[in-house]
Tab-separated table of C-alpha atoms in Angstrom:
chain	number	residue	atom	x	y	z
X	1	UNK	CA	15.328	-82.640	2.847
X	2	UNK	CA	17.144	-85.457	4.629
X	3	UNK	CA	16.782	-83.732	8.014
X	4	UNK	CA	13.062	-83.109	7.472
X	5	UNK	CA	12.515	-86.731	6.489
X	6	UNK	CA	14.390	-87.901	9.588
X	7	UNK	CA	12.161	-85.722	11.795
X	8	UNK	CA	9.189	-87.568	10.283
X	9	UNK	CA	11.018	-90.844	10.867
X	10	UNK	CA	11.285	-90.076	14.593
X	11	UNK	CA	7.625	-89.019	14.754
X	12	UNK	CA	6.612	-92.441	13.390
X	13	UNK	CA	9.101	-94.005	15.803
X	14	UNK	CA	7.142	-92.434	18.677
X	15	UNK	CA	3.781	-93.465	17.235
X	16	UNK	CA	4.921	-97.096	17.055
X	17	UNK	CA	6.000	-96.947	20.707
X	18	UNK	CA	2.874	-95.193	21.968
X	19	UNK	CA	0.143	-96.982	20.027
X	20	UNK	CA	0.044	-99.943	22.439
X	21	UNK	CA	-0.618	-97.673	25.417
X	22	UNK	CA	-3.240	-95.651	23.557
X	23	UNK	CA	-5.100	-98.813	22.506
X	24	UNK	CA	-4.576	-100.647	25.809
X	25	UNK	CA	-8.096	-100.355	27.280
X	26	UNK	CA	-10.226	-101.765	24.436
X	27	UNK	CA	-7.494	-104.179	23.352
X	28	UNK	CA	-7.174	-105.706	26.826
X	29	UNK	CA	-10.937	-106.103	27.092
X	30	UNK	CA	-11.233	-107.819	23.711
X	31	UNK	CA	-8.262	-110.134	24.166
X	32	UNK	CA	-8.900	-110.812	27.843
X	33	UNK	CA	-5.449	-109.534	28.810
X	34	UNK	CA	-4.696	-109.137	32.480
X	35	UNK	CA	-2.769	-106.139	33.777
X	36	UNK	CA	0.279	-108.362	34.313
X	37	UNK	CA	0.136	-109.599	30.732
X	38	UNK	CA	-0.158	-106.047	29.452
X	39	UNK	CA	2.787	-104.995	31.603
X	40	UNK	CA	4.862	-107.877	30.244
X	41	UNK	CA	3.965	-106.908	26.675
X	42	UNK	CA	4.976	-103.303	27.375
X	43	UNK	CA	8.295	-104.371	28.873
X	44	UNK	CA	8.901	-106.731	25.953
X	45	UNK	CA	9.593	-103.694	23.805
X	46	UNK	CA	12.877	-103.174	25.684
X	47	UNK	CA	13.930	-106.841	25.651
X	48	UNK	CA	16.211	-106.418	22.618
X	49	UNK	CA	16.237	-102.604	22.397
X	50	UNK	CA	19.749	-101.971	23.712
X	51	UNK	CA	21.302	-105.083	22.194
X	52	UNK	CA	20.044	-104.261	18.707
X	53	UNK	CA	21.133	-100.641	19.084
X	54	UNK	CA	24.733	-101.730	19.657
X	55	UNK	CA	24.760	-104.468	17.003
X	56	UNK	CA	23.214	-102.326	14.261
X	57	UNK	CA	25.376	-99.386	15.312
X	58	UNK	CA	28.521	-101.371	14.566
X	59	UNK	CA	27.041	-102.609	11.285
X	60	UNK	CA	26.335	-98.988	10.354
X	61	UNK	CA	30.061	-98.249	10.599
X	62	UNK	CA	30.519	-100.127	7.313
X	63	UNK	CA	27.170	-100.050	5.522
X	64	UNK	CA	24.872	-97.382	4.100
X	65	UNK	CA	22.871	-95.672	6.837
X	66	UNK	CA	20.205	-94.879	4.249
X	67	UNK	CA	19.554	-98.572	3.595
X	68	UNK	CA	19.625	-99.475	7.283
X	69	UNK	CA	17.017	-96.788	8.029
X	70	UNK	CA	14.813	-98.040	5.195
X	71	UNK	CA	14.993	-101.622	6.494
X	72	UNK	CA	14.158	-100.470	10.028
X	73	UNK	CA	11.021	-98.563	9.055
X	74	UNK	CA	9.777	-101.474	6.911
X	75	UNK	CA	10.235	-103.851	9.871
X	76	UNK	CA	8.264	-101.421	12.057
X	77	UNK	CA	5.321	-101.714	9.699
X	78	UNK	CA	5.571	-105.495	9.404
X	79	UNK	CA	5.721	-105.818	13.196
X	80	UNK	CA	2.164	-104.406	13.403
X	81	UNK	CA	0.697	-107.072	11.078
X	82	UNK	CA	0.296	-109.882	13.678
X	83	UNK	CA	-1.614	-107.529	15.983
X	84	UNK	CA	-3.895	-106.348	13.170
X	85	UNK	CA	-4.786	-109.762	11.724
X	86	UNK	CA	-3.900	-112.358	14.398
X	87	UNK	CA	-4.390	-110.506	17.667
X	88	UNK	CA	-3.698	-112.536	20.796
X	89	UNK	CA	-1.686	-112.140	23.973
X	90	UNK	CA	1.217	-114.043	22.394
X	91	UNK	CA	1.154	-112.107	19.098
X	92	UNK	CA	1.123	-108.785	20.943
X	93	UNK	CA	4.105	-109.856	23.044
X	94	UNK	CA	6.138	-111.084	20.069
X	95	UNK	CA	5.240	-108.021	17.997
X	96	UNK	CA	6.619	-105.709	20.673
X	97	UNK	CA	9.855	-107.700	20.949
X	98	UNK	CA	10.422	-107.386	17.191
X	99	UNK	CA	9.418	-103.710	17.199
X	100	UNK	CA	11.795	-102.899	20.061
X	101	UNK	CA	14.662	-104.654	18.310
X	102	UNK	CA	13.998	-102.658	15.130
X	103	UNK	CA	13.613	-99.336	16.961
X	104	UNK	CA	16.624	-99.627	19.264
X	105	UNK	CA	19.081	-98.251	16.663
X	106	UNK	CA	16.625	-95.714	15.192
X	107	UNK	CA	17.606	-92.558	17.034
X	108	UNK	CA	21.420	-92.887	16.892
X	109	UNK	CA	21.422	-93.940	13.225
X	110	UNK	CA	19.052	-91.096	12.301
X	111	UNK	CA	21.189	-88.571	14.188
X	112	UNK	CA	24.363	-89.863	12.561
X	113	UNK	CA	22.766	-89.626	9.108
X	114	UNK	CA	21.763	-86.015	9.711
X	115	UNK	CA	25.033	-84.947	11.342
X	116	UNK	CA	27.161	-86.104	8.425
X	117	UNK	CA	25.567	-83.472	6.187
X	118	UNK	CA	26.766	-80.565	8.355
X	119	UNK	CA	30.095	-79.172	9.596
X	120	UNK	CA	30.605	-79.479	13.330
X	121	UNK	CA	29.609	-75.900	14.194
X	122	UNK	CA	26.247	-76.406	12.453
X	123	UNK	CA	25.299	-79.841	13.825
X	124	UNK	CA	23.466	-78.797	16.984
X	125	UNK	CA	20.307	-77.595	15.240
X	126	UNK	CA	19.778	-80.568	12.879
X	127	UNK	CA	20.539	-82.975	15.739
X	128	UNK	CA	17.990	-81.166	17.877
X	129	UNK	CA	15.409	-81.233	15.101
X	130	UNK	CA	15.768	-84.997	14.642
X	131	UNK	CA	15.350	-85.524	18.393
X	132	UNK	CA	12.425	-83.104	18.323
X	133	UNK	CA	10.537	-85.704	16.283
X	134	UNK	CA	9.529	-87.617	19.439
X	135	UNK	CA	7.968	-84.536	21.042
X	136	UNK	CA	6.219	-83.625	17.794
X	137	UNK	CA	4.939	-87.186	17.612
X	138	UNK	CA	3.342	-86.836	21.060
X	139	UNK	CA	1.759	-83.492	20.292
X	140	UNK	CA	0.437	-84.351	16.822
X	141	UNK	CA	-0.038	-88.111	16.462
X	142	UNK	CA	-1.303	-89.129	19.906
X	143	UNK	CA	-4.603	-87.168	19.572
X	144	UNK	CA	-5.117	-88.460	16.025
X	145	UNK	CA	-4.535	-92.080	17.021
X	146	UNK	CA	-6.865	-91.647	20.011
X	147	UNK	CA	-9.625	-90.350	17.725
X	148	UNK	CA	-9.099	-93.275	15.350
X	149	UNK	CA	-9.405	-95.744	18.210
X	150	UNK	CA	-12.608	-94.119	19.425
X	151	UNK	CA	-14.178	-93.930	15.952
X	152	UNK	CA	-12.952	-97.119	14.266
X	153	UNK	CA	-11.675	-99.458	16.971
X	154	UNK	CA	-8.269	-100.139	18.419
X	155	UNK	CA	-6.925	-102.030	15.395
X	156	UNK	CA	-7.286	-98.909	13.246
X	157	UNK	CA	-4.445	-97.255	15.181
X	158	UNK	CA	-2.064	-100.109	14.351
X	159	UNK	CA	-3.162	-99.954	10.698
X	160	UNK	CA	-2.488	-96.197	10.698
X	161	UNK	CA	1.065	-96.433	12.043
X	162	UNK	CA	1.864	-99.280	9.642
X	163	UNK	CA	0.637	-97.192	6.683
X	164	UNK	CA	2.536	-94.134	7.926
X	165	UNK	CA	5.709	-96.202	7.910
X	166	UNK	CA	5.029	-97.450	4.390
X	167	UNK	CA	4.404	-93.934	3.040
X	168	UNK	CA	7.548	-92.662	4.732
X	169	UNK	CA	9.566	-95.554	3.267
X	170	UNK	CA	8.451	-94.543	-0.242
X	171	UNK	CA	9.505	-90.921	0.389
X	172	UNK	CA	12.839	-92.013	1.856
X	173	UNK	CA	13.501	-94.277	-1.130
X	174	UNK	CA	12.913	-91.317	-3.424
X	175	UNK	CA	14.637	-88.509	-1.515
X	176	UNK	CA	16.790	-90.029	1.230
X	177	UNK	CA	20.531	-89.933	0.672
X	178	UNK	CA	23.747	-90.807	2.441
X	179	UNK	CA	25.920	-87.726	2.901
X	180	UNK	CA	28.634	-87.192	0.269
X	181	UNK	CA	32.169	-87.894	1.406
X	182	UNK	CA	33.761	-91.023	2.810
X	183	UNK	CA	31.951	-94.151	1.646
X	184	UNK	CA	31.022	-96.756	4.285
X	185	UNK	CA	34.056	-98.863	5.115
X	186	UNK	CA	36.524	-96.485	3.428
X	187	UNK	CA	39.403	-94.907	5.322
X	188	UNK	CA	39.353	-91.094	5.231
X	189	UNK	CA	42.157	-89.844	3.048
X	190	UNK	CA	42.474	-93.037	1.021
X	191	UNK	CA	42.391	-92.957	-2.745
X	192	UNK	CA	38.996	-92.035	-4.141
X	193	UNK	CA	37.644	-90.709	-0.844
X	194	UNK	CA	36.746	-87.206	0.231
X	195	UNK	CA	37.511	-86.310	3.833
X	196	UNK	CA	34.003	-85.294	4.872
X	197	UNK	CA	35.107	-83.302	7.901
X	198	UNK	CA	38.260	-81.816	6.405
X	199	UNK	CA	36.654	-78.391	6.059
X	200	UNK	CA	36.162	-78.339	9.831
X	201	UNK	CA	39.873	-77.987	10.448
X	202	UNK	CA	39.669	-74.221	9.965
X	203	UNK	CA	40.699	-72.089	12.949
X	204	UNK	CA	37.143	-71.517	14.152
X	205	UNK	CA	35.071	-72.690	15.850
X	206	UNK	CA	37.033	-74.126	18.805
X	207	UNK	CA	35.608	-77.671	18.843
X	208	UNK	CA	37.173	-81.075	19.267
X	209	UNK	CA	36.008	-82.236	15.847
X	210	UNK	CA	38.867	-80.411	14.136
X	211	UNK	CA	41.312	-82.620	16.065
X	212	UNK	CA	39.632	-85.967	15.425
X	213	UNK	CA	38.954	-85.233	11.740
X	214	UNK	CA	40.933	-87.581	9.498
X	215	UNK	CA	41.673	-90.127	12.260
X	216	UNK	CA	40.667	-93.626	11.185
X	217	UNK	CA	39.840	-95.133	14.575
X	218	UNK	CA	40.630	-95.099	18.288
X	219	UNK	CA	39.815	-97.727	20.949
X	220	UNK	CA	36.165	-97.520	21.943
X	221	UNK	CA	37.015	-97.754	25.640
X	222	UNK	CA	39.054	-94.565	25.381
X	223	UNK	CA	36.077	-92.723	23.896
X	224	UNK	CA	33.581	-93.831	26.550
X	225	UNK	CA	35.965	-93.493	29.490
X	226	UNK	CA	37.104	-90.003	28.561
X	227	UNK	CA	35.731	-87.169	30.671
X	228	UNK	CA	33.397	-86.172	27.865
X	229	UNK	CA	32.240	-89.743	27.262
X	230	UNK	CA	31.512	-90.490	30.913
X	231	UNK	CA	29.694	-87.192	31.456
X	232	UNK	CA	27.500	-87.850	28.411
X	233	UNK	CA	26.606	-91.312	29.713
X	234	UNK	CA	25.810	-90.084	33.251
X	235	UNK	CA	23.762	-87.089	32.126
X	236	UNK	CA	22.013	-89.185	29.481
X	237	UNK	CA	21.098	-91.838	32.049
X	238	UNK	CA	19.396	-89.164	34.165
X	239	UNK	CA	17.494	-87.718	31.208
X	240	UNK	CA	16.243	-91.084	29.914
X	241	UNK	CA	15.174	-91.840	33.493
X	242	UNK	CA	12.928	-88.775	33.478
X	243	UNK	CA	11.505	-89.567	30.032
X	244	UNK	CA	10.558	-93.081	31.159
X	245	UNK	CA	8.763	-91.619	34.180
X	246	UNK	CA	7.027	-89.043	32.003
X	247	UNK	CA	5.608	-91.723	29.716
X	248	UNK	CA	4.671	-94.273	32.374
X	249	UNK	CA	3.804	-92.470	35.623
X	250	UNK	CA	3.052	-88.781	35.087
X	251	UNK	CA	-0.443	-89.458	33.659
X	252	UNK	CA	-1.215	-91.465	36.815
X	253	UNK	CA	0.238	-88.709	39.023
X	254	UNK	CA	-2.058	-86.157	37.398
X	255	UNK	CA	-5.179	-88.274	37.799
X	256	UNK	CA	-4.171	-89.714	41.192
X	257	UNK	CA	-2.538	-87.446	43.797
X	258	UNK	CA	-3.334	-84.274	41.823
X	259	UNK	CA	-6.965	-85.433	41.491
X	260	UNK	CA	-7.506	-84.151	37.954
X	261	UNK	CA	-10.295	-85.736	35.952
X	262	UNK	CA	-9.115	-88.191	33.253
X	263	UNK	CA	-9.873	-85.839	30.368
X	264	UNK	CA	-7.872	-82.998	31.938
X	265	UNK	CA	-5.023	-85.335	32.865
X	266	UNK	CA	-4.898	-86.647	29.312
X	267	UNK	CA	-4.705	-83.134	27.908
X	268	UNK	CA	-2.201	-81.779	30.436
X	269	UNK	CA	0.253	-84.658	30.064
X	270	UNK	CA	1.173	-83.091	26.715
X	271	UNK	CA	2.543	-79.966	28.473
X	272	UNK	CA	6.107	-81.245	29.068
X	273	UNK	CA	6.303	-82.409	25.449
X	274	UNK	CA	5.184	-78.998	24.200
X	275	UNK	CA	7.853	-77.329	26.350
X	276	UNK	CA	10.396	-79.820	25.043
X	277	UNK	CA	9.364	-79.036	21.487
X	278	UNK	CA	10.399	-75.439	22.200
X	279	UNK	CA	13.510	-76.129	24.291
X	280	UNK	CA	15.187	-78.691	22.019
X	281	UNK	CA	15.468	-76.621	18.808
X	282	UNK	CA	16.130	-73.471	20.868
X	283	UNK	CA	19.156	-75.136	22.437
X	284	UNK	CA	20.395	-76.212	19.013
X	285	UNK	CA	20.115	-72.705	17.613
X	286	UNK	CA	21.731	-71.101	20.677
X	287	UNK	CA	24.631	-73.580	20.746
X	288	UNK	CA	25.313	-73.142	17.026
X	289	UNK	CA	25.289	-69.347	17.379
X	290	UNK	CA	27.664	-69.468	20.357
X	291	UNK	CA	30.072	-71.742	18.467
X	292	UNK	CA	30.048	-69.466	15.440
X	293	UNK	CA	30.867	-66.533	17.726
X	294	UNK	CA	33.945	-68.302	19.055
X	295	UNK	CA	32.635	-69.836	22.278
X	296	UNK	CA	34.230	-73.218	22.954
X	297	UNK	CA	32.275	-76.406	22.537
X	298	UNK	CA	32.529	-76.936	26.285
X	299	UNK	CA	30.630	-73.711	26.908
X	300	UNK	CA	28.286	-73.737	23.918
X	301	UNK	CA	27.243	-77.362	24.302
X	302	UNK	CA	28.098	-78.839	27.702
X	303	UNK	CA	27.581	-75.540	29.518
X	304	UNK	CA	24.175	-74.835	27.978
X	305	UNK	CA	22.978	-78.385	28.608
X	306	UNK	CA	24.296	-78.390	32.174
X	307	UNK	CA	22.332	-75.218	32.877
X	308	UNK	CA	19.160	-76.750	31.430
X	309	UNK	CA	19.535	-79.943	33.485
X	310	UNK	CA	20.182	-77.944	36.656
X	311	UNK	CA	17.018	-75.907	35.978
X	312	UNK	CA	15.074	-79.158	35.580
X	313	UNK	CA	16.493	-80.470	38.880
X	314	UNK	CA	15.314	-77.371	40.756
X	315	UNK	CA	11.867	-77.558	39.138
X	316	UNK	CA	11.339	-81.235	39.955
X	317	UNK	CA	12.537	-80.774	43.546
X	318	UNK	CA	10.203	-77.773	43.871
X	319	UNK	CA	7.324	-79.899	42.613
X	320	UNK	CA	7.426	-81.823	45.907
X	321	UNK	CA	7.165	-78.654	47.996
X	322	UNK	CA	4.263	-76.703	46.480
X	323	UNK	CA	0.535	-77.388	46.659
X	324	UNK	CA	-1.076	-74.980	44.181
X	325	UNK	CA	-2.203	-76.916	41.100
X	326	UNK	CA	-1.119	-74.274	38.602
X	327	UNK	CA	2.371	-74.009	40.080
X	328	UNK	CA	2.709	-77.801	40.185
X	329	UNK	CA	1.798	-78.075	36.509
X	330	UNK	CA	4.285	-75.351	35.582
X	331	UNK	CA	7.110	-77.009	37.535
X	332	UNK	CA	6.207	-80.413	36.114
X	333	UNK	CA	6.283	-79.061	32.558
X	334	UNK	CA	9.696	-77.426	33.102
X	335	UNK	CA	11.214	-80.289	35.081
X	336	UNK	CA	10.320	-82.958	32.546
X	337	UNK	CA	11.167	-80.971	29.425
X	338	UNK	CA	14.223	-78.702	29.498
X	339	UNK	CA	16.652	-81.476	30.482
X	340	UNK	CA	15.781	-83.383	27.303
X	341	UNK	CA	18.091	-81.052	25.366
X	342	UNK	CA	20.894	-83.317	26.646
X	343	UNK	CA	19.830	-86.073	24.259
X	344	UNK	CA	20.845	-83.880	21.328
X	345	UNK	CA	23.814	-82.310	23.110
X	346	UNK	CA	25.117	-85.680	24.255
X	347	UNK	CA	25.066	-87.058	20.736
X	348	UNK	CA	26.826	-83.986	19.387
X	349	UNK	CA	29.476	-84.065	22.123
X	350	UNK	CA	30.209	-87.764	21.694
X	351	UNK	CA	30.363	-87.349	17.900
X	352	UNK	CA	32.832	-84.505	18.389
X	353	UNK	CA	35.415	-86.815	19.964
X	354	UNK	CA	34.735	-89.852	17.731
X	355	UNK	CA	36.318	-90.632	14.332
X	356	UNK	CA	33.834	-90.469	11.477
X	357	UNK	CA	33.840	-94.203	10.759
X	358	UNK	CA	33.129	-95.104	14.387
X	359	UNK	CA	30.310	-92.647	15.030
X	360	UNK	CA	27.334	-94.924	14.234
X	361	UNK	CA	28.546	-97.563	16.697
X	362	UNK	CA	29.426	-95.000	19.383
X	363	UNK	CA	26.098	-93.162	19.085
X	364	UNK	CA	24.184	-96.445	19.195
X	365	UNK	CA	26.129	-97.697	22.216
X	366	UNK	CA	25.496	-94.396	23.999
X	367	UNK	CA	21.765	-94.809	23.400
X	368	UNK	CA	21.863	-98.396	24.657
X	369	UNK	CA	23.727	-97.527	27.870
X	370	UNK	CA	21.694	-94.434	28.754
X	371	UNK	CA	18.470	-96.227	27.840
X	372	UNK	CA	19.003	-98.755	30.645
X	373	UNK	CA	17.431	-96.210	32.984
X	374	UNK	CA	14.229	-96.534	30.971
X	375	UNK	CA	13.968	-100.146	32.130
X	376	UNK	CA	14.784	-99.366	35.782
X	377	UNK	CA	12.862	-96.137	36.478
X	378	UNK	CA	9.233	-97.260	35.931
X	379	UNK	CA	9.697	-100.458	37.956
X	380	UNK	CA	11.369	-98.656	40.853
X	381	UNK	CA	8.686	-95.966	40.799
X	382	UNK	CA	6.040	-98.684	40.994
X	383	UNK	CA	7.597	-100.014	44.201
X	384	UNK	CA	7.535	-96.585	45.841
X	385	UNK	CA	3.966	-95.905	44.724
X	386	UNK	CA	2.836	-99.302	46.011
X	387	UNK	CA	4.595	-98.671	49.327
X	388	UNK	CA	2.684	-95.435	50.002
X	389	UNK	CA	-0.518	-96.053	48.018
X	390	UNK	CA	-1.506	-95.021	44.497
X	391	UNK	CA	-3.506	-92.034	45.715
X	392	UNK	CA	-0.753	-90.764	48.012
X	393	UNK	CA	1.710	-88.224	46.615
X	394	UNK	CA	4.556	-89.338	48.910
X	395	UNK	CA	5.687	-92.256	46.738
X	396	UNK	CA	5.729	-90.048	43.664
X	397	UNK	CA	7.629	-87.331	45.500
X	398	UNK	CA	10.339	-89.777	46.575
X	399	UNK	CA	10.804	-90.679	42.910
X	400	UNK	CA	10.848	-87.000	41.912
X	401	UNK	CA	13.542	-86.208	44.485
X	402	UNK	CA	15.622	-89.138	43.253
X	403	UNK	CA	15.227	-87.773	39.718
X	404	UNK	CA	16.387	-84.342	40.889
X	405	UNK	CA	19.495	-85.922	42.465
X	406	UNK	CA	20.288	-87.735	39.210
X	407	UNK	CA	19.827	-84.474	37.300
X	408	UNK	CA	22.178	-82.690	39.676
X	409	UNK	CA	24.816	-85.390	39.190
X	410	UNK	CA	24.451	-85.139	35.407
X	411	UNK	CA	24.696	-81.346	35.419
X	412	UNK	CA	27.824	-81.371	37.592
X	413	UNK	CA	29.504	-84.048	35.461
X	414	UNK	CA	28.901	-82.057	32.281
X	415	UNK	CA	30.149	-78.834	33.828
X	416	UNK	CA	33.301	-80.382	35.323
X	417	UNK	CA	34.340	-83.293	33.098
X	418	UNK	CA	33.034	-82.579	29.583
X	419	UNK	CA	36.083	-81.175	27.786
X	420	UNK	CA	35.602	-82.205	24.153
X	421	UNK	CA	38.522	-80.240	22.674
X	422	UNK	CA	41.006	-81.686	25.151
X	423	UNK	CA	39.592	-85.208	24.860
X	424	UNK	CA	39.467	-85.105	21.056
X	425	UNK	CA	43.091	-83.936	20.881
X	426	UNK	CA	44.183	-86.717	23.235
X	427	UNK	CA	42.221	-89.344	21.295
X	428	UNK	CA	43.645	-88.059	18.008
X	429	UNK	CA	47.198	-88.460	19.337
X	430	UNK	CA	46.312	-91.970	20.478
X	431	UNK	CA	44.816	-92.794	17.070
X	432	UNK	CA	47.880	-91.543	15.203
X	433	UNK	CA	50.207	-93.463	17.548
X	434	UNK	CA	48.285	-96.709	17.036
X	435	UNK	CA	48.253	-96.191	13.263
X	436	UNK	CA	52.013	-95.585	13.252
X	437	UNK	CA	52.571	-98.794	15.226
X	438	UNK	CA	50.629	-100.986	12.756
X	439	UNK	CA	52.805	-103.315	10.626
X	440	UNK	CA	53.033	-102.469	6.934
X	441	UNK	CA	52.218	-105.225	4.423
């Protein structure tokens, strides 16, 4: 029930992000917004995104994730109110700043809440399902919101997402729960606590979580600068880069250099999201099955994800070499979808080497760092497109080749440096040594 609710949570999360773009045309005409003003409002969403992700992530180390999630979704709804009733250029800008700040921690906190209900060898699928919410949001909610805008005006879309958030908040209040086990702020193994991950210390599967289980804390720098931590950050940066391009520039690529009519471009832009909706849960199921059959976490998680990212790199590079429309669409769908499995894999890998109490902060910081590429990629792509002309494919192809290079770097880093069992064992020894060195009252 919790996992299903969190999938819905991420679907609404996408709708809140996308509604501005879907309503942009009529809204800009009514409010007299220039393209520069609209661009500034769109960028405003990311102004506090990473900062809030880190801050709330650390707060979530000590407070109920259930309550934090409820507060976030209520703020999402309230952030739409100024646009609905007091629409202006300024209110749109401020609304997006508040919305971005409230949505920055959403994915890592939701993933952490789901993961805590499952032993380590069963976390891949629920993590994938939660991350699947964004793709499901594209496929299901974008057409509905577009129809609402066409039939009832652009404000109706903002009303709809606000009401969706309110309905979800009621369901979460009734059925949402924090996982049983260690209470927020309580040290595993202390009196009155239940070591949530203690059952993972059995001989199988061979994952790092069985080493880190029961450790109170380790220095954050040691987590992020481990081989596993660095590979997750590098691969995640590449994947978020591609997602930012998919949202901002692929529709223009379809209607520009590929010369598809707007209706066809609007329909075909969903293709990568549909492929992602298949790839993400498939990876989770495959990785869980491999773990349960005794394959190491390095192979079942990092290896599977590395293969997916490498496939995406080849597809995106191939996209610059072919001319047939059907082949281009197929390569585009593969290149901008299969690598997204790393979002789920990265969160599972980083959780595997992180003590239970520190996971919310670590997951949130990972999202903040990898999400930086979402700020850089669209702007850099715009410079290349401007340099060669909006109707010329060359600028787009330069960006695609750069994306393929980033994918290749991410795939290699995962394959070579992601060693969660080794890193978790080393971090556990470090955590025990630091605990032993603490003075006793």
